[in-house]
Amino acid sequence: MLLQHRMDFWWFPHMWSHMQPHLFHNVSVLAEQMRLNKIFAQEHGIPTDMGYAVAPHHSGVYPVHSQLYEAWKSVWGIKVTSTEEYPHLRPARYRRGFIHNGIQVLPRQTCGLFTHTIFYNEYPGGSKELDKSIRGGNSPHVNFKLTCKIHCALSIQISIFMTHLSNYGNDRLGLYTFESLVKTLPPVKLAEKYFQIFPEERDPLWQNPCHDKRHKDIWSKEKTCDRLPKFLVIGPQKTGTTALHSFLSLHPAITSSFPSPTTFEEIQFFSGANYDNGIDWYMDFFPFPSNVSTDFMFEKSANYFDTEVASKRAAALLPRAKILAVLINPADRAYSWYQHQRAHQDPAAINNTFHLVVTAGPSAPKDLLALQRRCLNPGAYATHLERWLQHYQPSQLHIVDGALLRTNPALVMEGIQRFLGVTPIFNYTQALMYDDSKGFWCQRVEGGRAKCLGKSKGRKYPEMSPESRAFLAEYYREHNMELLRLLNRLGQPLPSWLRQELQSTSWS
Ligand code: A3P
C-alpha cells in the first residue's frame, strides 16, 4: 500500500511559504496563518479535505509543538501527518508512528527524490539506486518491520512517500516512483491500517527535545528543557510520600511541581492518561528555575512506583533524573491503604475486614479483589524496583527507609540531600518538630508551633490484628527476601523494618 498523494498536495503546504510552526507560540496566530492558506486554496479550487498535512522540516510534529496540533485540527481538520524524527532520524529502521491529540503520525523515510533530482539517468548513484530506494531504501522502516516482526505473514507493504514538486516535471520521477508501487490508499485510511497493524505504536514515548540536536533545532525558543524535574519521588502510596514531599519543599534549593487540581495534587504524568497530554502539559507544572544548576525541581506521584509503564516513560524523558522510593513494611502499607479506602467510603473496604480482604480467594467479588490487589501488589517491592533498574542506573536510585522517616526525619533528610548533591545542606532538626497530639513530625512554624499534614495523613485506626500480620508476614516473606538480595547487590543499607521482619519470619 502506498500513501496516495496528489500533486496539488506538495505545492500546497498548510502554511504560507514554508514557515515553521514551532516559531509560533501563540496558537491563534498560527491558526490565522493556516486560515489564510486555506482561503487561498479554496479560491483556487485546490482540495482542502485530505485530512493530511506535513510540516516544513518536521517542525512541530516531533518534538510535539502542541500549538501545531491544535491549529491543524481546528483549521484543516488534519487527522494524519508524518515525520522521520520520531524517535530520532537515525537509525531509520527504528522510526515509529504515534498518535497525539487525535492526529495519527506515521513514520516516514526519505526515498531520495529532492528538488534537484529530476532526470532518471542522473539519479545519484544511477537509476538502480532509485529503484532500490523505491523498494525500501537502505533502512525501510515499515518494510523492515513487516519482514522482521511479522515474518512476512502479512503480505501488505506500506510505504509512505513524500517528494518535491520538481519531481513531477521533466522525467516525472515522483509519478514513476508511485507507479512502481501497486496499491494506493488515501492518507486517513492508510493511517488507520498502519495503527491496526502496529497497535503498540499508538502511544508515544516522549523524549527530552534538548537531547537531540535536530530536535532542539525545531523546538520552540519560548520553551525550555529546564522546566523538568531533577528528581522524582515515585512512591509507593502510603509509605510517607506526602511527609517527604512537604519536608523536601522546605529546602531553599528544592522546588516542588505546582499541585494538580485534578489528581490529588500529584501530576501523575508517567503513570496514566495524563501522559497523552504531552510534555508541554507536563512542563507547565514546573516554574522556570532561577538557576538551572543549583535549583532542584521535583515531583512526587506515588503511583509511579508500581505502574508498569512509568519507569520506561520517565527514563525516556528524564534519563538523568534521580529516583527516590520510600519503603515501609509492606504489611503496614497494605493496612494503611485499606484504612485509606475505608476513609474514602470504598464499599469493599467498609463491608469487609482487612483480614477478609487480604485473604480473599480468586472467586471473591471483583471489587474485593480489586481492593486486595491495591493492598498487596505495590508491596512486592523488589519486583517493582527491578523494573525501575531496567531503565535507571543503581546510582540514580535511593531507597528511603519510611519507618525511619517517620521516627527520625532529620536523619533521613540529611541522607537524601547527600544523595541528591543539593547544597547547602539544610538542617532539618531546626525546621521540624514532633507534635504530641498528631503523633508525627511536623514543620516548625513561627511562634514554635507545629504545622502538620492534614487529617488524611497519619490517621488514627486500630492496630492490625495478629492473624493478619502473621498472614502478611508469610505472604511477603519471599518478596522481602528478594528485596534483601537486591539491596545487598546494590550496596544499599537495609531499612530497619526489613531487618526486623526478616529476623522475625526466619524464627517462625
Ligand atoms: P497512615 O495515615 O495510614 O498512618 P502517603 O503520604 O505516602 O500516602 O503516606 C501516608 C502515611 O505517611 C501515613 O499513613 C503515615 O503513617 C505516614 N507518615 C510518615 N510520616 C508522617 C508525618 N510526618 N505526618 C503524617 N504522616 C506521616
Coordinates of C-alpha atoms and ligand atoms in Angstrom, one line a residue:
M1 CA 0.0 0.0 0.0
L2 CA 1.1 3.5 -0.7
L3 CA 0.1 6.7 0.7
Q4 CA -1.8 8.3 -2.1
H5 CA -0.7 11.9 -2.8
R6 CA -2.0 14.3 -5.2
M7 CA 0.2 16.8 -7.0
D8 CA -1.5 19.7 -5.5
F9 CA -0.5 18.5 -2.1
W10 CA 3.1 19.4 -2.5
W11 CA 2.9 22.9 -3.5
F12 CA 0.2 23.4 -1.0
P13 CA 1.6 23.1 2.4
H14 CA -0.6 24.1 5.3
M15 CA 1.1 27.4 5.8
W16 CA 2.4 30.3 3.9
S17 CA 5.9 30.0 2.3
H18 CA 7.3 27.0 4.3
M19 CA 7.0 28.7 7.7
Q20 CA 7.9 26.5 10.6
P21 CA 5.1 26.0 13.1
H22 CA 7.5 25.8 16.2
L23 CA 8.3 29.5 15.6
F24 CA 4.7 30.3 16.5
H25 CA 4.0 30.2 20.2
N26 CA 0.6 31.7 20.0
V27 CA -1.9 29.2 18.7
S28 CA -4.3 31.8 17.4
V29 CA -1.5 33.4 15.3
L30 CA -0.6 30.0 13.9
A31 CA -4.2 29.2 13.1
E32 CA -4.5 32.6 11.3
Q33 CA -1.6 31.7 9.1
M34 CA -3.2 28.4 8.2
R35 CA -6.6 30.1 7.6
L36 CA -5.0 32.4 5.0
N37 CA -3.6 29.5 3.2
K38 CA -6.9 27.7 3.3
I39 CA -8.7 30.7 1.8
F40 CA -6.1 30.8 -0.9
A41 CA -6.7 27.1 -1.6
Q42 CA -10.4 27.4 -1.7
E43 CA -10.3 30.4 -4.0
H44 CA -8.1 28.4 -6.4
G45 CA -10.2 25.2 -6.3
I46 CA -7.5 23.2 -4.5
P47 CA -8.9 20.4 -2.4
T48 CA -8.7 21.1 1.3
D49 CA -10.3 17.9 2.7
M50 CA -7.5 15.4 2.5
G51 CA -7.1 15.2 6.3
Y52 CA -3.3 15.0 5.8
A53 CA -0.6 17.6 6.1
V54 CA 3.2 17.7 6.6
A55 CA 5.1 20.4 8.4
P56 CA 8.1 22.1 6.9
H57 CA 11.3 20.4 8.3
H58 CA 9.1 18.3 10.6
S59 CA 8.7 21.3 12.7
G60 CA 6.2 20.9 15.5
V61 CA 5.3 17.3 14.6
Y62 CA 8.1 15.8 16.7
P63 CA 9.1 17.1 19.2
V64 CA 5.5 17.9 19.6
H65 CA 4.5 21.5 19.5
S66 CA 1.0 21.3 20.9
Q67 CA 0.0 24.5 19.2
L68 CA 0.5 22.9 15.8
Y69 CA -1.7 20.0 16.6
E70 CA -4.4 22.4 17.9
A71 CA -4.2 24.7 14.9
W72 CA -4.1 21.8 12.4
K73 CA -7.2 20.3 13.9
S74 CA -9.2 23.5 14.1
V75 CA -8.4 24.9 10.7
W76 CA -7.7 22.0 8.5
G77 CA -9.3 19.0 10.3
I78 CA -6.0 17.2 10.0
K79 CA -6.1 13.6 11.0
V80 CA -2.8 12.3 9.7
T81 CA 0.7 13.6 9.3
S82 CA 4.2 12.0 9.1
T83 CA 7.7 12.5 10.3
E84 CA 11.1 10.9 10.2
E85 CA 12.1 12.5 13.5
Y86 CA 10.4 10.0 15.9
P87 CA 12.1 8.8 17.9
H88 CA 15.2 10.0 16.1
L89 CA 16.4 10.5 12.5
R90 CA 18.8 7.6 12.7
P91 CA 18.8 4.7 12.6
A92 CA 15.9 4.9 10.2
R93 CA 14.8 1.3 10.9
Y94 CA 13.7 2.3 14.4
R95 CA 11.3 5.0 13.3
R96 CA 7.9 4.6 14.6
G97 CA 4.5 6.1 14.5
F98 CA 2.4 7.6 17.3
I99 CA -0.9 9.3 17.9
H100 CA -1.2 12.6 19.6
N101 CA -4.2 14.7 20.3
G102 CA -6.2 12.6 17.8
I103 CA -3.7 13.1 15.0
Q104 CA -2.0 10.0 13.7
V105 CA 1.7 10.5 13.0
L106 CA 3.1 8.0 10.5
P107 CA 6.9 7.2 10.2
R108 CA 8.5 8.4 7.1
Q109 CA 11.7 7.8 5.2
T110 CA 13.4 9.8 2.5
C111 CA 13.1 8.0 -0.8
G112 CA 15.8 10.2 -2.3
L113 CA 13.9 12.5 -4.6
F114 CA 14.9 16.0 -3.8
T115 CA 14.4 19.3 -5.6
H116 CA 17.4 18.7 -7.8
T117 CA 16.7 15.0 -8.8
I118 CA 14.6 15.4 -11.9
F119 CA 16.2 13.2 -14.6
Y120 CA 16.1 9.4 -14.4
N121 CA 19.6 8.8 -15.7
E122 CA 21.1 11.5 -13.5
Y123 CA 19.9 10.0 -10.3
P124 CA 22.8 10.0 -7.8
G125 CA 24.4 6.5 -7.9
G126 CA 22.5 5.6 -11.0
S127 CA 18.9 4.7 -11.8
K128 CA 19.4 1.3 -10.0
E129 CA 19.7 3.3 -6.8
L130 CA 16.4 4.9 -7.4
D131 CA 14.7 1.6 -7.9
K132 CA 16.3 0.2 -4.8
S133 CA 15.1 3.2 -2.8
I134 CA 11.6 2.8 -4.2
R135 CA 11.6 -0.8 -2.8
G136 CA 12.5 0.4 0.6
G137 CA 15.9 2.0 0.5
N138 CA 18.7 1.4 3.0
S139 CA 16.6 1.1 6.0
P140 CA 13.0 0.8 5.1
H141 CA 11.2 1.3 8.4
V142 CA 7.9 -0.2 7.5
N143 CA 9.2 -2.9 5.2
F144 CA 11.7 -3.8 7.9
K145 CA 9.0 -4.2 10.4
L146 CA 6.9 -6.4 8.2
T147 CA 9.9 -8.6 7.4
C148 CA 11.3 -8.9 10.9
K149 CA 8.3 -8.6 13.2
I150 CA 5.7 -10.4 11.3
H151 CA 7.9 -12.6 9.2
C152 CA 6.0 -11.7 6.1
A153 CA 2.9 -13.4 7.4
L154 CA 1.2 -10.2 6.1
S155 CA 1.8 -9.6 2.5
I156 CA 0.9 -5.9 2.9
Q157 CA 3.7 -3.5 2.2
I158 CA 3.3 0.0 3.5
S159 CA 5.4 2.8 2.1
I160 CA 4.7 6.4 2.9
F161 CA 6.1 8.8 0.3
M162 CA 6.6 12.5 0.0
T163 CA 8.5 14.2 -2.7
H164 CA 9.3 17.6 -4.1
L165 CA 7.2 19.4 -6.7
S166 CA 10.1 19.3 -9.3
N167 CA 9.8 15.5 -9.4
Y168 CA 6.5 15.9 -11.2
G169 CA 8.2 17.8 -14.1
N170 CA 10.8 16.5 -16.6
D171 CA 11.2 12.8 -16.1
R172 CA 8.3 12.8 -13.6
L173 CA 10.3 10.8 -11.1
G174 CA 7.6 11.3 -8.5
L175 CA 5.0 9.6 -10.6
Y176 CA 7.5 7.0 -11.7
T177 CA 8.1 6.2 -8.0
F178 CA 4.4 5.9 -7.2
E179 CA 3.5 3.9 -10.2
S180 CA 6.3 1.4 -9.4
L181 CA 4.3 0.5 -6.4
V182 CA 1.0 -1.2 -6.8
K183 CA -1.7 -0.3 -4.5
T184 CA -2.7 3.1 -3.0
L185 CA -4.8 4.2 -0.1
P186 CA -5.7 7.7 0.9
P187 CA -3.9 9.1 3.9
V188 CA -6.5 8.6 6.6
K189 CA -7.2 5.0 5.6
L190 CA -3.6 4.3 5.4
A191 CA -3.0 5.6 8.9
E192 CA -5.9 3.5 10.2
K193 CA -4.4 0.5 8.6
Y194 CA -0.9 1.3 10.0
F195 CA -2.1 1.5 13.6
Q196 CA -4.2 -1.6 13.2
I197 CA -1.0 -3.5 12.2
F198 CA 1.1 -1.8 14.8
P199 CA -1.2 -1.0 17.7
E200 CA 1.8 -1.0 20.1
E201 CA 2.9 2.2 18.4
R202 CA -0.2 4.2 19.2
D203 CA 1.2 5.6 22.5
P204 CA 4.2 7.8 22.0
L205 CA 7.3 7.7 24.2
W206 CA 8.2 11.4 24.9
Q207 CA 11.9 12.3 25.0
N208 CA 13.7 15.4 26.1
P209 CA 13.9 17.6 22.9
C210 CA 17.2 19.0 24.0
H211 CA 18.9 15.6 23.9
D212 CA 19.0 15.5 20.1
K213 CA 20.4 18.4 18.1
R214 CA 17.9 18.1 15.3
H215 CA 15.1 18.1 17.8
K216 CA 16.5 21.1 19.6
D217 CA 16.6 23.0 16.3
I218 CA 12.9 22.6 15.8
W219 CA 11.9 23.1 19.4
S220 CA 10.3 26.5 20.3
K221 CA 12.7 29.1 21.6
E222 CA 9.9 30.1 24.1
K223 CA 10.1 26.6 25.6
T224 CA 12.9 25.3 27.6
C225 CA 14.1 21.9 28.7
D226 CA 15.0 23.4 32.1
R227 CA 11.4 23.1 33.2
L228 CA 11.8 19.4 34.0
P229 CA 12.4 17.8 37.4
K230 CA 15.8 16.7 38.5
F231 CA 14.4 14.0 40.7
L232 CA 11.2 12.1 41.3
V233 CA 9.6 10.7 44.4
I234 CA 7.9 7.6 42.9
G235 CA 6.1 6.2 46.0
P236 CA 4.7 3.7 46.6
Q237 CA 1.4 5.0 48.1
K238 CA 1.0 5.1 51.9
T239 CA 4.7 5.0 52.8
G240 CA 5.1 8.6 53.9
T241 CA 5.5 10.2 50.5
T242 CA 3.4 13.3 51.4
A243 CA 5.5 13.9 54.5
L244 CA 8.7 13.5 52.4
H245 CA 7.2 15.9 49.8
S246 CA 6.5 18.5 52.4
F247 CA 9.9 18.2 54.1
L248 CA 11.7 18.4 50.7
S249 CA 9.7 21.6 49.9
L250 CA 11.1 23.3 53.0
H251 CA 14.6 23.2 51.4
P252 CA 15.7 26.5 50.0
A253 CA 17.2 24.9 46.8
I254 CA 14.4 22.4 46.2
T255 CA 11.2 23.3 44.4
S256 CA 8.2 21.1 44.0
S257 CA 5.9 21.0 40.9
F258 CA 2.7 23.0 41.1
P259 CA -0.2 21.0 42.5
S260 CA -2.5 19.4 40.0
P261 CA -6.1 20.3 40.6
T262 CA -7.4 17.0 39.3
T263 CA -5.3 14.2 40.7
F264 CA -4.9 14.9 44.4
E265 CA -2.1 17.4 43.8
E266 CA 0.1 14.9 42.1
I267 CA 0.8 15.3 38.4
Q268 CA 0.7 11.5 37.7
F269 CA 2.1 12.1 34.3
F270 CA 4.1 8.9 33.6
S271 CA 1.5 6.6 35.1
G272 CA -1.7 7.2 33.3
A273 CA -3.8 9.1 30.8
N274 CA -2.1 12.4 31.6
Y275 CA 0.8 11.2 29.6
D276 CA -1.3 11.7 26.4
N277 CA -1.3 15.4 27.1
G278 CA 2.4 15.6 26.0
I279 CA 5.4 17.3 27.5
D280 CA 4.2 20.9 27.1
W281 CA 1.5 20.0 29.5
Y282 CA 4.0 18.3 31.9
M283 CA 6.4 21.2 31.8
D284 CA 3.7 23.7 32.7
F285 CA 3.7 22.2 36.2
F286 CA 7.2 23.5 36.8
P287 CA 8.4 27.0 37.2
F288 CA 11.3 28.4 35.2
P289 CA 14.3 27.8 37.5
S290 CA 16.2 30.8 38.5
N291 CA 19.5 28.9 38.5
V292 CA 19.5 25.7 36.4
S293 CA 22.5 24.1 38.1
T294 CA 21.7 24.8 41.7
D295 CA 17.9 24.6 41.7
F296 CA 16.4 21.1 42.2
M297 CA 12.9 20.7 40.9
F298 CA 11.0 17.5 41.6
E299 CA 7.6 16.0 41.6
K300 CA 6.0 13.3 43.7
S301 CA 3.5 10.9 42.2
A302 CA 3.2 7.9 44.4
N303 CA 1.7 5.5 41.9
Y304 CA 4.8 5.7 39.6
F305 CA 6.4 3.0 41.7
D306 CA 4.2 0.1 40.7
T307 CA 2.7 1.3 37.4
E308 CA 4.2 -0.9 34.7
V309 CA 4.9 1.8 32.1
A310 CA 6.1 4.6 34.4
S311 CA 9.8 3.7 34.6
K312 CA 10.2 3.4 30.9
R313 CA 8.4 6.7 30.2
A314 CA 10.2 8.5 33.0
A315 CA 13.6 7.3 31.7
A316 CA 12.8 8.4 28.1
L317 CA 12.1 11.9 29.2
L318 CA 14.3 12.2 32.3
P319 CA 17.2 9.8 31.8
R320 CA 19.5 11.7 34.2
A321 CA 16.9 12.1 37.0
K322 CA 17.4 10.7 40.4
I323 CA 14.7 8.5 41.9
L324 CA 13.5 8.3 45.5
A325 CA 11.4 5.3 46.6
V326 CA 10.1 5.1 50.2
L327 CA 9.7 1.7 51.7
I328 CA 7.9 0.6 54.9
N329 CA 6.9 -2.8 56.0
P330 CA 4.7 -3.9 53.1
A331 CA 2.2 -5.4 55.6
D332 CA 1.8 -1.9 57.2
R333 CA 1.5 -0.3 53.7
A334 CA -1.3 -2.7 52.8
Y335 CA -3.2 -2.0 56.0
S336 CA -2.7 1.8 55.6
W337 CA -4.2 1.5 52.1
Y338 CA -7.1 -0.4 53.4
Q339 CA -7.8 2.3 56.0
H340 CA -7.4 4.9 53.3
Q341 CA -10.1 3.2 51.3
R342 CA -12.4 2.9 54.3
A343 CA -12.0 6.6 54.9
H344 CA -12.9 7.2 51.2
Q345 CA -16.1 5.1 51.7
D346 CA -15.0 2.3 49.3
P347 CA -17.8 -0.3 49.9
A348 CA -15.3 -3.2 49.6
A349 CA -13.3 -1.8 52.5
I350 CA -16.3 -0.8 54.6
N351 CA -18.1 -4.1 54.2
N352 CA -15.1 -6.4 54.7
T353 CA -12.5 -6.8 57.4
F354 CA -8.9 -6.3 56.5
H355 CA -8.3 -10.0 57.0
L356 CA -11.0 -10.9 54.6
V357 CA -9.6 -8.5 52.0
V358 CA -6.0 -9.8 52.1
T359 CA -7.0 -13.5 52.3
A360 CA -9.8 -13.5 49.7
G361 CA -9.6 -16.3 47.1
P362 CA -9.8 -15.8 43.3
S363 CA -13.6 -16.4 43.3
A364 CA -14.3 -13.4 45.6
P365 CA -16.3 -10.5 44.2
K366 CA -14.5 -8.3 41.7
D367 CA -14.4 -5.1 43.9
L368 CA -13.0 -7.1 46.8
L369 CA -10.2 -8.5 44.5
A370 CA -9.5 -5.0 43.1
L371 CA -9.0 -3.7 46.7
Q372 CA -6.9 -6.8 47.5
R373 CA -4.6 -6.0 44.5
R374 CA -4.2 -2.4 45.6
C375 CA -3.4 -3.5 49.1
L376 CA -0.9 -6.2 48.2
N377 CA 0.7 -5.6 44.8
P378 CA 2.7 -2.5 45.5
G379 CA 4.4 -4.3 48.4
A380 CA 6.2 -6.7 46.1
Y381 CA 9.0 -4.1 46.3
A382 CA 11.8 -5.9 44.6
T383 CA 9.8 -6.7 41.5
H384 CA 8.9 -3.0 41.1
L385 CA 12.4 -1.8 41.8
E386 CA 13.9 -4.2 39.3
R387 CA 11.7 -2.6 36.7
W388 CA 13.0 0.8 37.5
L389 CA 16.5 -0.6 37.4
Q390 CA 16.0 -1.7 33.9
H391 CA 15.9 2.0 32.9
Y392 CA 18.0 3.7 35.6
Q393 CA 21.4 3.1 37.0
P394 CA 21.6 1.8 40.6
S395 CA 23.5 5.1 41.4
Q396 CA 20.4 7.0 40.4
L397 CA 18.1 5.2 42.9
H398 CA 17.8 6.0 46.6
I399 CA 15.8 3.8 48.9
V400 CA 14.3 5.8 51.8
D401 CA 13.6 3.9 55.0
G402 CA 10.0 5.0 55.5
A403 CA 10.0 3.8 59.1
L404 CA 13.0 6.0 59.9
L405 CA 11.4 8.9 58.0
R406 CA 8.6 8.6 60.5
T407 CA 10.7 8.5 63.6
N408 CA 13.8 10.5 62.7
P409 CA 13.1 12.6 59.6
A410 CA 16.0 14.9 60.1
L411 CA 18.4 12.0 59.7
V412 CA 16.7 10.7 56.6
M413 CA 16.6 14.2 55.1
E414 CA 20.3 14.5 55.5
G415 CA 20.9 11.3 53.7
I416 CA 18.6 12.4 50.9
Q417 CA 20.4 15.7 50.5
R418 CA 23.7 14.0 50.2
F419 CA 22.4 11.6 47.6
L420 CA 20.9 14.4 45.6
G421 CA 24.0 16.5 45.9
V422 CA 22.0 19.6 46.8
T423 CA 23.6 22.5 48.6
P424 CA 23.6 24.0 51.2
I425 CA 22.8 21.1 53.5
F426 CA 19.6 22.2 55.2
N427 CA 19.3 21.5 58.9
Y428 CA 16.0 19.7 59.4
T429 CA 16.5 19.4 63.2
Q430 CA 15.6 23.0 63.4
A431 CA 12.9 23.0 60.7
L432 CA 10.9 20.1 62.1
M433 CA 9.4 19.4 65.5
Y434 CA 7.5 16.4 67.0
D435 CA 3.8 17.1 67.7
D436 CA 2.4 15.0 70.5
S437 CA -1.2 15.3 69.6
K438 CA -0.6 14.4 65.9
G439 CA 1.9 11.7 66.9
F440 CA 4.1 12.7 64.0
W441 CA 6.9 15.1 63.0
C442 CA 5.6 18.4 61.6
Q443 CA 7.0 21.6 60.3
R444 CA 8.1 24.1 62.9
V445 CA 6.5 27.5 62.1
E446 CA 6.5 30.9 63.7
G447 CA 6.0 31.0 67.5
G448 CA 7.4 27.5 67.9
R449 CA 4.1 26.0 66.7
A450 CA 3.8 22.8 64.6
K451 CA 2.2 22.7 61.2
C452 CA 1.3 19.1 60.5
L453 CA -0.1 17.3 57.5
G454 CA -3.9 17.2 57.2
K455 CA -6.2 14.6 58.7
S456 CA -5.8 12.2 55.8
K457 CA -2.1 11.6 56.7
G458 CA -1.3 9.9 60.0
R459 CA -4.9 8.6 60.5
K460 CA -6.0 7.1 63.8
Y461 CA -7.2 3.5 63.5
P462 CA -6.9 0.2 65.5
E463 CA -3.8 -1.9 65.2
M464 CA -3.6 -4.6 62.6
S465 CA -4.8 -8.0 64.0
P466 CA -2.1 -10.5 64.9
E467 CA -3.7 -13.0 62.4
S468 CA -3.4 -10.5 59.5
R469 CA 0.1 -9.6 60.5
A470 CA 1.1 -13.3 60.5
F471 CA -0.6 -13.9 57.2
L472 CA 1.1 -11.0 55.6
A473 CA 4.5 -11.9 57.1
E474 CA 4.2 -15.2 55.3
Y475 CA 2.8 -13.6 52.1
Y476 CA 5.6 -11.2 51.8
R477 CA 8.4 -13.4 53.1
E478 CA 9.8 -14.3 49.6
H479 CA 9.3 -10.7 48.3
N480 CA 11.2 -9.4 51.3
M481 CA 14.0 -11.9 50.7
E482 CA 14.2 -10.7 47.2
L483 CA 14.4 -7.1 48.4
L484 CA 17.2 -8.1 50.8
R485 CA 19.2 -9.7 47.9
L486 CA 18.5 -6.6 45.7
L487 CA 19.7 -4.1 48.3
N488 CA 22.8 -6.2 49.0
R489 CA 23.5 -6.3 45.3
L490 CA 23.1 -2.5 45.1
G491 CA 25.2 -2.0 48.2
Q492 CA 22.3 0.0 49.8
P493 CA 21.7 -0.2 53.5
L494 CA 18.8 -2.4 54.7
P495 CA 15.8 -0.5 56.2
S496 CA 15.3 -1.2 59.9
W497 CA 11.9 -2.7 59.3
L498 CA 13.3 -5.2 56.8
R499 CA 15.9 -6.4 59.2
Q500 CA 13.2 -6.9 61.9
E501 CA 10.8 -8.5 59.5
L502 CA 13.4 -11.0 58.2
Q503 CA 14.5 -11.8 61.7
S504 CA 11.0 -12.5 63.0
T505 CA 9.9 -14.5 60.0
S506 CA 13.0 -16.6 60.0
W507 CA 12.2 -17.8 63.6
S508 CA 8.6 -18.6 62.9
Ligands
A3P1 P1 -1.4 6.5 57.8 O1 -2.3 7.6 57.6 O2 -2.0 5.2 57.4 O3 -0.8 6.5 59.2 P2 1.5 8.7 51.9 O4 1.7 10.2 52.1 O5 2.5 8.1 51.1 O6 0.1 8.5 51.5 O7 1.6 8.0 53.3 C1 0.8 8.3 54.4 C2 1.4 7.8 55.6 O8 2.6 8.5 55.9 C3 0.6 7.8 56.8 O9 -0.2 6.6 56.8 C4 1.6 7.9 58.0 O10 1.8 6.7 58.7 C5 2.9 8.2 57.2 N1 3.7 9.3 57.7 C6 5.1 9.3 57.9 N2 5.5 10.5 58.4 C7 4.4 11.3 58.6 C8 4.2 12.6 59.1 N3 5.3 13.3 59.4 N4 3.0 13.1 59.1 C9 1.9 12.3 58.7 N5 2.0 11.0 58.2 C10 3.3 10.5 58.1

